[in-house]
Short mmCIF file of C-alpha atoms (C1' of nucleotides) in Angstrom, two decimals:
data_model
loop_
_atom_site.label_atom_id
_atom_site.label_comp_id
_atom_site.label_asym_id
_atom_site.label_seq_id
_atom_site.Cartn_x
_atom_site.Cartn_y
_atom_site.Cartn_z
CA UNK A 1 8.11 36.28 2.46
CA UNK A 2 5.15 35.98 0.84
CA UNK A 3 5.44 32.08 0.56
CA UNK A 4 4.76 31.79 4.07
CA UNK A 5 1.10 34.16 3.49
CA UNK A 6 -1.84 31.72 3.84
CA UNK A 7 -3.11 33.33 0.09
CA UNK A 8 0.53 31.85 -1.50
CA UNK A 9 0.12 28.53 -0.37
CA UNK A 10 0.16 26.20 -2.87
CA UNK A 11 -0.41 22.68 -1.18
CA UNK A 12 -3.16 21.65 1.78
CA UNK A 13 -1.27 21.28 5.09
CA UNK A 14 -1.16 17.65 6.48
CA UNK A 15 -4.77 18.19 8.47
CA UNK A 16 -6.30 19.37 5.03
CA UNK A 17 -5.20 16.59 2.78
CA UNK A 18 -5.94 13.74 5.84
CA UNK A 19 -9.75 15.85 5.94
CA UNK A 20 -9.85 15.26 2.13
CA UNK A 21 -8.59 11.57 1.68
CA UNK A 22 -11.45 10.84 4.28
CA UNK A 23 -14.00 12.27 2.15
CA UNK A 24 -12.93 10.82 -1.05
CA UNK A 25 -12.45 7.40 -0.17
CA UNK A 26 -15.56 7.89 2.13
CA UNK A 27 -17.43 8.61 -1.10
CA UNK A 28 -16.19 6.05 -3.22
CA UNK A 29 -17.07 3.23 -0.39
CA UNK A 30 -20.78 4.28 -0.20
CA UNK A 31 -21.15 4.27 -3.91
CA UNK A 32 -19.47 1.04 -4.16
CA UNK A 33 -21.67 -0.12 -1.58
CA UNK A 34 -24.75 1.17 -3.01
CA UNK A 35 -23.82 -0.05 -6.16
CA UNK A 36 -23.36 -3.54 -4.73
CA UNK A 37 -26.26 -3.53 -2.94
CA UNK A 38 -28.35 -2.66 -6.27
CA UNK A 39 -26.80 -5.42 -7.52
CA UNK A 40 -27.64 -7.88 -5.70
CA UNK A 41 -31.55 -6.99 -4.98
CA UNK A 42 -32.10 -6.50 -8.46
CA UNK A 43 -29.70 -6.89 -10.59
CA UNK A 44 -29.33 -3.51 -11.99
CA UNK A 45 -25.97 -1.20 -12.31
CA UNK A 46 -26.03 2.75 -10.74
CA UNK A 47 -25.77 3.44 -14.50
CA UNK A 48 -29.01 1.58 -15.46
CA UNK A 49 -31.20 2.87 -12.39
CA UNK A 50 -30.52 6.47 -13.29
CA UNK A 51 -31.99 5.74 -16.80
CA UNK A 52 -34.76 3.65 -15.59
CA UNK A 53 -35.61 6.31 -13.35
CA UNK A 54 -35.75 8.97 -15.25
CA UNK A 55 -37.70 7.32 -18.31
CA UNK A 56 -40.03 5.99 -15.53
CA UNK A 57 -40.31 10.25 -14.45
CA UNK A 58 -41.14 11.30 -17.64
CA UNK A 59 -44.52 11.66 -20.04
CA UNK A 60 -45.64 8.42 -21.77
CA UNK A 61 -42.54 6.66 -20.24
CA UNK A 62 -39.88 8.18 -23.09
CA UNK A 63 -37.32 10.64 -24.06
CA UNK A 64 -35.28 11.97 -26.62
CA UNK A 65 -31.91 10.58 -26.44
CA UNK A 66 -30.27 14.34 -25.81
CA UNK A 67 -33.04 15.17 -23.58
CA UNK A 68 -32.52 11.88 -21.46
CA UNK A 69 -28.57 12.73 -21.51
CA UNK A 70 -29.09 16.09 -20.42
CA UNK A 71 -31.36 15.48 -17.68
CA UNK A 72 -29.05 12.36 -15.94
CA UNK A 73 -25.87 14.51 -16.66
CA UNK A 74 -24.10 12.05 -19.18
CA UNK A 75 -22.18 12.57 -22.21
CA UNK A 76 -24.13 11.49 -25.22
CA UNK A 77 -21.54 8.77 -26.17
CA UNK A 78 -21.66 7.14 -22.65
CA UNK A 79 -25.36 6.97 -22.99
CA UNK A 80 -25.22 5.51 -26.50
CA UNK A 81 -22.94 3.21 -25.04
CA UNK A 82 -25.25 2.53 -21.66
CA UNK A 83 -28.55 2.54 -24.17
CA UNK A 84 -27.06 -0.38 -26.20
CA UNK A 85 -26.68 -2.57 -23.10
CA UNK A 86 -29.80 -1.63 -21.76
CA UNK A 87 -31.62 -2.36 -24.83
CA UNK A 88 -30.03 -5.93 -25.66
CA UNK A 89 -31.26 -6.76 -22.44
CA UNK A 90 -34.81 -6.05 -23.13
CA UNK A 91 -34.92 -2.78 -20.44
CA UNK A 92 -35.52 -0.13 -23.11
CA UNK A 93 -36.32 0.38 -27.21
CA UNK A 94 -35.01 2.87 -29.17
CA UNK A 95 -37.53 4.03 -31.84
CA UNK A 96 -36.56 7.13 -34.60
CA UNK A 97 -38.33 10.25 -33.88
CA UNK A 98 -40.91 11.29 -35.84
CA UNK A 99 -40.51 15.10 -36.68
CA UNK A 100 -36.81 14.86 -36.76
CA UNK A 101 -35.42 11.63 -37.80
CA UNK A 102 -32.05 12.24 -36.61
CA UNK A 103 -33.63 12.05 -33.14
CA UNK A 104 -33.95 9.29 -31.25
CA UNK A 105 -36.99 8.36 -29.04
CA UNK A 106 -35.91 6.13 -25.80
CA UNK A 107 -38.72 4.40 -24.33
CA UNK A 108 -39.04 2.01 -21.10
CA UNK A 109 -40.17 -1.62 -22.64
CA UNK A 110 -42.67 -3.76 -19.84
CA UNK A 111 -39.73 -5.06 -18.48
CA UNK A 112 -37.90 -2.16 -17.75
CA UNK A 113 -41.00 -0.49 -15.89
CA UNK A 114 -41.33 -3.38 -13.91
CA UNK A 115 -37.71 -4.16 -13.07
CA UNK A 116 -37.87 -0.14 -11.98
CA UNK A 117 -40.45 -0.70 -9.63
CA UNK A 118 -38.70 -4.29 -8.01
CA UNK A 119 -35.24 -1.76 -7.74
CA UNK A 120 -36.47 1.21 -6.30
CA UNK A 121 -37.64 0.27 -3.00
CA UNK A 122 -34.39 -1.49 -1.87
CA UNK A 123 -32.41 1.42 -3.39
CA UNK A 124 -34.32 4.17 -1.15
CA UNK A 125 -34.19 1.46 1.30
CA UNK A 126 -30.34 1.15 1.16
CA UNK A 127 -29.85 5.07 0.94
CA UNK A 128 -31.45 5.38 4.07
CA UNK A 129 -29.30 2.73 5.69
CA UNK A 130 -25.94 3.32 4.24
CA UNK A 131 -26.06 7.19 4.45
CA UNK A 132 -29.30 8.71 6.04
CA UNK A 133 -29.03 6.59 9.34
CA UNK A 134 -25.45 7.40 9.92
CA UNK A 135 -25.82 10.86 10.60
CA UNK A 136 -27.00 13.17 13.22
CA UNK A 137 -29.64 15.58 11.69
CA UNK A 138 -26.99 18.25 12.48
CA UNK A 139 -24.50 16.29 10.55
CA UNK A 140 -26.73 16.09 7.42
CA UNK A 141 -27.69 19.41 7.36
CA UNK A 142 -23.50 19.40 8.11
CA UNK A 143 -23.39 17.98 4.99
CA UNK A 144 -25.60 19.67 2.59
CA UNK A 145 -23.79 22.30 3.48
CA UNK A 146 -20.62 21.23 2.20
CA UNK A 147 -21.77 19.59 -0.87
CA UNK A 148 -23.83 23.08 -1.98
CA UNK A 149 -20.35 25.05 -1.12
CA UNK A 150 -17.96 22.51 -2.80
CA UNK A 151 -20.45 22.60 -5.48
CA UNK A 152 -20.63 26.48 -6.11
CA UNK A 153 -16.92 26.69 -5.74
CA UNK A 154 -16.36 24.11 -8.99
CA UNK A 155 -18.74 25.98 -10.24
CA UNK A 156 -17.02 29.11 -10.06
CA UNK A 157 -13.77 27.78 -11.00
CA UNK A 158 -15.56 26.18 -14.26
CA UNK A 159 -17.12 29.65 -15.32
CA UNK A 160 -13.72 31.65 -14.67
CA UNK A 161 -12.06 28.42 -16.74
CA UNK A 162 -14.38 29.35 -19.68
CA UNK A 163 -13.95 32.81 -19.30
CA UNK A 164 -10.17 32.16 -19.56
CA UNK A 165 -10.15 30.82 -23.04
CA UNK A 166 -12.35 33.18 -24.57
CA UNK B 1 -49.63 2.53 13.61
CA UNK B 2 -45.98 1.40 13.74
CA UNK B 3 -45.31 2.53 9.86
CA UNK B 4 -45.30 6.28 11.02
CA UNK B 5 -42.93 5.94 13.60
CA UNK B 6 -39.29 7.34 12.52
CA UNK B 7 -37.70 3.90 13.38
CA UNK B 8 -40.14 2.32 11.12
CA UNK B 9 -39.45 4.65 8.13
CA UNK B 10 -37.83 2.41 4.99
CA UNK B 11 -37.29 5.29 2.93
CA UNK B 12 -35.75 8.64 2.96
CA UNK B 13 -37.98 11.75 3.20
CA UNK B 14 -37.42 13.97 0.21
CA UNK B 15 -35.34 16.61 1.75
CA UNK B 16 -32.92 13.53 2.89
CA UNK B 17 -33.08 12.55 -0.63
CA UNK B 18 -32.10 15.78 -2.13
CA UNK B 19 -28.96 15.72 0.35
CA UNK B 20 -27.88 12.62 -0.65
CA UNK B 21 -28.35 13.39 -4.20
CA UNK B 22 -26.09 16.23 -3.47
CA UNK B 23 -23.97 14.72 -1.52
CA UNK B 24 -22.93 12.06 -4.02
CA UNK B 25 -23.00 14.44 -7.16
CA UNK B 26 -20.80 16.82 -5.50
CA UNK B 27 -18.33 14.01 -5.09
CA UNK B 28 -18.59 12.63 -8.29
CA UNK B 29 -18.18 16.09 -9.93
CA UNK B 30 -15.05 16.87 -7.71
CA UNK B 31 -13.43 13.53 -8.54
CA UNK B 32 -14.25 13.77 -12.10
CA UNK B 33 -12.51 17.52 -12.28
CA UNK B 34 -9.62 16.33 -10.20
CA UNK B 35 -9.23 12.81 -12.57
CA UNK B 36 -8.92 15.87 -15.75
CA UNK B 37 -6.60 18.16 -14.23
CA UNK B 38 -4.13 15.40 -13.41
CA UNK B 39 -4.26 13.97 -17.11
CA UNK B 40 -4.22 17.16 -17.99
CA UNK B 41 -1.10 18.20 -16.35
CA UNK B 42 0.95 15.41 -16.22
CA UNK B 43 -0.65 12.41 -17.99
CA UNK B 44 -1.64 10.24 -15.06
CA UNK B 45 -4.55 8.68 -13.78
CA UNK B 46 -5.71 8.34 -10.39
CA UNK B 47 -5.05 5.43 -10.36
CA UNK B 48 -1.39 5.34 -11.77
CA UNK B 49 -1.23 8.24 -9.09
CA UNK B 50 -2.20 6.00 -5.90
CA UNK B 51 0.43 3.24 -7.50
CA UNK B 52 3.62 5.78 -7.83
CA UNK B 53 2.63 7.52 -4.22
CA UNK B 54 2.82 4.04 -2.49
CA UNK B 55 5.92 2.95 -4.28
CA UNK B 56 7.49 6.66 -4.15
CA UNK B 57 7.03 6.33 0.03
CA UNK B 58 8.76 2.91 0.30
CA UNK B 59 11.56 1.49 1.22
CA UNK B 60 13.66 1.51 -1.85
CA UNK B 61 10.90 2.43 -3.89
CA UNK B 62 9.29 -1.47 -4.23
CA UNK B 63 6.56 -3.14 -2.78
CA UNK B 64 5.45 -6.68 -2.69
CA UNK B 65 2.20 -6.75 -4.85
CA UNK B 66 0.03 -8.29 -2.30
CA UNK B 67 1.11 -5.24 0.04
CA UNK B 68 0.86 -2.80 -2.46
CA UNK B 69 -2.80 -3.37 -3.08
CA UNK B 70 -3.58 -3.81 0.85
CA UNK B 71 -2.07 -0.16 1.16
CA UNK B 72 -4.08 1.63 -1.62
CA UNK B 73 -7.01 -0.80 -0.72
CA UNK B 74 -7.68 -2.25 -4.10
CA UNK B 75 -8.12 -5.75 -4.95
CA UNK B 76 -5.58 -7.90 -6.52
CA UNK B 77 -7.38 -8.78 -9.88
CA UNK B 78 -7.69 -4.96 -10.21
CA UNK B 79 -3.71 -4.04 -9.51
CA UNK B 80 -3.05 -7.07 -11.63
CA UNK B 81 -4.45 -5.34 -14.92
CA UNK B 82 -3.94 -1.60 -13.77
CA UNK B 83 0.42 -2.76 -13.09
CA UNK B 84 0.55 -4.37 -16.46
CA UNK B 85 -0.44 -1.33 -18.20
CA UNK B 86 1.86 0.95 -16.45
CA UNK B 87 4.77 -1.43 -16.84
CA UNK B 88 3.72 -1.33 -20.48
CA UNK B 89 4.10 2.56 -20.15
CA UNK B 90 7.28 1.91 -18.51
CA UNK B 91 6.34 3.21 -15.12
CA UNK B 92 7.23 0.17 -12.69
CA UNK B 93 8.94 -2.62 -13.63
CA UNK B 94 7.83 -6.46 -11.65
CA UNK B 95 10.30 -8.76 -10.75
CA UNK B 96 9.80 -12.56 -9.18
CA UNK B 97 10.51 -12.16 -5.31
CA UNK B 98 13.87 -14.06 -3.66
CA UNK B 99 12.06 -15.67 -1.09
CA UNK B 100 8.67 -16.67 -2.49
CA UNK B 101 8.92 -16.90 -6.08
CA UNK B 102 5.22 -16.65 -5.92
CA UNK B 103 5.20 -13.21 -4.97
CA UNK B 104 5.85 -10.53 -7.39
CA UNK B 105 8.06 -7.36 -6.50
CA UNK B 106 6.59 -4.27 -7.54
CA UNK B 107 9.20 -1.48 -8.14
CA UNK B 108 9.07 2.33 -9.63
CA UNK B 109 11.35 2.84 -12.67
CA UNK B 110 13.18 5.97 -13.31
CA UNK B 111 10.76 7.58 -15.57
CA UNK B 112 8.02 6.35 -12.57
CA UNK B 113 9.52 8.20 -10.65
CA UNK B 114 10.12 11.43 -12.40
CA UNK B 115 6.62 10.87 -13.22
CA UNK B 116 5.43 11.17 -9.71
CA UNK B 117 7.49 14.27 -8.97
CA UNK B 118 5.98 15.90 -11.40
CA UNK B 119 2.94 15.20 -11.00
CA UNK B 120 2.79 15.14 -7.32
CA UNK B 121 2.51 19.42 -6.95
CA UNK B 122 -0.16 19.78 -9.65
CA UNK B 123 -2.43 17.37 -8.29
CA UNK B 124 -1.80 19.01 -4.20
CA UNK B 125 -2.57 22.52 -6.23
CA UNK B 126 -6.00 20.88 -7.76
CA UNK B 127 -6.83 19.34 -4.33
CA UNK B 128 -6.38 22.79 -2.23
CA UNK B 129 -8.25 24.68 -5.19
CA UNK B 130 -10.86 22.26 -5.61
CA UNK B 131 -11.92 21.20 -2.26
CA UNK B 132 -9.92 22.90 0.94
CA UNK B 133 -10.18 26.43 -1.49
CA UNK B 134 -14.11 26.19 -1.47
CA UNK B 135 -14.71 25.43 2.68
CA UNK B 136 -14.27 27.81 5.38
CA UNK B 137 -12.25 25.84 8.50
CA UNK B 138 -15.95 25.24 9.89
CA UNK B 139 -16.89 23.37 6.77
CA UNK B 140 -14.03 21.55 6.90
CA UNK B 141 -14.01 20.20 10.14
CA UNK B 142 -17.70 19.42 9.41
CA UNK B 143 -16.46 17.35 6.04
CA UNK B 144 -14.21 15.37 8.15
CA UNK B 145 -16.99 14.81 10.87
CA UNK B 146 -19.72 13.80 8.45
CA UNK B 147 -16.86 11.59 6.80
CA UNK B 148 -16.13 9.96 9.53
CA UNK B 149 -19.42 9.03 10.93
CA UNK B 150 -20.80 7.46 7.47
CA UNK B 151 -17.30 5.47 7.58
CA UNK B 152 -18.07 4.27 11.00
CA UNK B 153 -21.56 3.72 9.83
CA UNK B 154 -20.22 1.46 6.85
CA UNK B 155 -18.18 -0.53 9.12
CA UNK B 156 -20.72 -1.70 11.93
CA UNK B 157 -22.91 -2.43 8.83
CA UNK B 158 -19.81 -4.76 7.14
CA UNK B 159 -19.45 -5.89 10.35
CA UNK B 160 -23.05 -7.10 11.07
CA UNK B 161 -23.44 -8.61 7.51
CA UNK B 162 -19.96 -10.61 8.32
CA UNK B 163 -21.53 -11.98 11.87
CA UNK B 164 -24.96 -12.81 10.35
CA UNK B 165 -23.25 -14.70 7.45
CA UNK B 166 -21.31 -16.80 10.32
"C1'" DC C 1 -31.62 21.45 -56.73
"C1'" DT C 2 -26.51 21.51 -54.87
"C1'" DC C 3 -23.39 22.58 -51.61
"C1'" DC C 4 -22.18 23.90 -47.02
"C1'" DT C 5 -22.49 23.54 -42.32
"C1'" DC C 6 -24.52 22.31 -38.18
"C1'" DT C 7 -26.70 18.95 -35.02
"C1'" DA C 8 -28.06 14.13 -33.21
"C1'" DA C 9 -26.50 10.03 -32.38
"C1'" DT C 10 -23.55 6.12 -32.99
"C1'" DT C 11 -19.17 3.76 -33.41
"C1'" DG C 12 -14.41 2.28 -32.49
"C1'" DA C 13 -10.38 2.43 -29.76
"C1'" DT C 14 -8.71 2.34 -25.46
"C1'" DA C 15 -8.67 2.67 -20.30
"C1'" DT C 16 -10.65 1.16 -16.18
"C1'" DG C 17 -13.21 -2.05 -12.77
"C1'" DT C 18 -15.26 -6.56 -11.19
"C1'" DC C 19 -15.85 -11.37 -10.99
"C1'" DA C 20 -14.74 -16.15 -11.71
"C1'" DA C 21 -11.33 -19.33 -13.19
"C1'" DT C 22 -6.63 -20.51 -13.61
"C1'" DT C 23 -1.54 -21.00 -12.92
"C1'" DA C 24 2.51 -21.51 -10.08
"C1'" DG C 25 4.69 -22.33 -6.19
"C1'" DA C 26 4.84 -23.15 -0.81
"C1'" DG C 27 4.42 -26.25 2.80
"C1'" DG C 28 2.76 -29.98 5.44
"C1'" DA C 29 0.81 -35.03 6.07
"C1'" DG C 30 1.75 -39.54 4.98
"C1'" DC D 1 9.07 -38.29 -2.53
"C1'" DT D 2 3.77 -37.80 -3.54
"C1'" DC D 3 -0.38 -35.84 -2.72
"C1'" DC D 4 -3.25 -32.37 -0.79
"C1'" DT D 5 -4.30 -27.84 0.15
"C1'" DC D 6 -3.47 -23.19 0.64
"C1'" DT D 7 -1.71 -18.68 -1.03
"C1'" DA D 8 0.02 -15.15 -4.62
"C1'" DA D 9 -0.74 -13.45 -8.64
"C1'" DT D 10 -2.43 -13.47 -13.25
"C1'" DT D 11 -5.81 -14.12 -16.83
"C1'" DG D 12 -10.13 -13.89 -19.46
"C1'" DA D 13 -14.66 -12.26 -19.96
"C1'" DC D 14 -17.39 -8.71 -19.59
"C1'" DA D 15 -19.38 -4.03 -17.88
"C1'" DT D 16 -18.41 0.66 -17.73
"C1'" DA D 17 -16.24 5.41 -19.09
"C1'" DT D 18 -13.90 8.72 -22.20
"C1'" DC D 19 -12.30 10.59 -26.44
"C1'" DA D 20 -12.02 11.12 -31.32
"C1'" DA D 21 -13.98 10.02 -35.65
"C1'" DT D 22 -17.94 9.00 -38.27
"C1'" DT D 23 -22.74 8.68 -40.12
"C1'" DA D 24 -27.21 10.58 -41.15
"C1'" DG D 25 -30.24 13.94 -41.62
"C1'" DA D 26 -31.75 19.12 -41.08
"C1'" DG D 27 -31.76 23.54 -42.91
"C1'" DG D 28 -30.13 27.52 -45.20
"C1'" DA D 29 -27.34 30.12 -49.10
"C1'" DG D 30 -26.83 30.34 -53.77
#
DNA sequence: CTCCTCTAATTGATATGTCAATTAGAGGAG
DNA sequence: CTCCTCTAATTGACATATCAATTAGAGGAG
């Protein structure tokens, strides 16, 4: 019988897989909202804030390309991608790198330092509303919870994964 | 001295921050992972997934269109595009309706629908070892709570915006 | 130097998502 | 019936994401 032992099931019960449609679709309506909201007060995508902010974070306003990828989590072709947008807009420049020129340098133009600054408040503003305000400080600390053990679980599973194939 | 007051407070502190940071990176990263597995496995996409599960579950396995996007909650345009490519794959098949020759009838095909058993166990496995897998039964209930206030949250918020717009 | 191989980044093809504009038919007022 | 208006669904344009293939240069072996 060991079908019926809680270590051989295979599928969430009912309760589990209600508990985890709520948290998806939870998820994706507060990024869509977010992302709607960013929209609208300044025109900018999720995708171009994260680059804005970190090339506003870091020295002399600029960043490798792979540096800037592996510091916003992105693969290198959706930044390429991303970095073409931003720059025929007038947001960023790309520039070749000096000691390697393979490399390439992404800096913030005027523009995109200043349209960080106009998109920044509202964001923090709308991260407070949307998700800060609607909890209980119980419930965020509820929540960090979660997120660090969900987190260290994929985690987990990634490195055993890896481990697999080797 | 109204700016220090908590109700007063526009932004979040940094410690909210860094939860919501987490929050919405952990959900990304679990969506992303789950997205993989199911190509992976049996050559869906979440979205193709949603489609065959609400067609699989009705009554003779078809769906007006306009109901078919009100029960996966996505907007017409969006079903529109995402029906024509699976009915380019084969998947579902759309037929003018009897009645209102407006309205489109949505309906699985054979292989949709072999398609959706098989990939209907896979992606239950990847949600029980990605997500219910890495909570203890406190963590979980917590998930759903937390869910379920920033939905609430959301809502009032919708709901506010739709009254001050009137 | 020449060849090999590795790395950085871009490019092209394709899938997905959003918005605005359009098409086709329903249904009522006159 | 004709016109008006509303609804259902599609379409086109464009932004975004992923994957595979490619380009360009670095750096070492010979």
């Amino acid at each position: 019988m060991e079908q019926s032992g809680k270590s051989a099931r295979q599928s969430p019960t009912p309760d589990e897989l209600a508990v985890w449609r709520e948290y998806v679709e939870t998820a994706e309506a507060i990024r869509q909202a977010l992302a709607a909201g960013l929209q609208a007060t300044s025109g900018v995508s999720p995708g171009d804030y994260a680059v804005l902010l970190a090339l506003s974070e870091s020295e002399g306003h600029r960043l490798r390309s792979s540096a800037l990828a592996q510091g916003i989590g992105w693969e290198r072709s959706r930044l390429s991608h991303h970095l073409g947008r931003m720059e025929s807009r007038g947001l960023i420049r790309r520039r070749k790198s000096g000691n390697d020129s393979r490399g390439a340098v992404v800096e913030l133009t005027d523009d995109g330092a200043r349209t960080f600054r106009a998109s920044s408040a509202p964001h923090l503003r709308l991260v407070r509303r949307f998700f800060v305000d609607a909890l209980t400080p119980e419930e965020l600390e509820a929540a960090e919870k979660v997120a660090t053990s969900l987190r260290r679980h994929l985690k987990e599973l990634a490195q055993a994964a890896v481990v697999a194939k080797a």
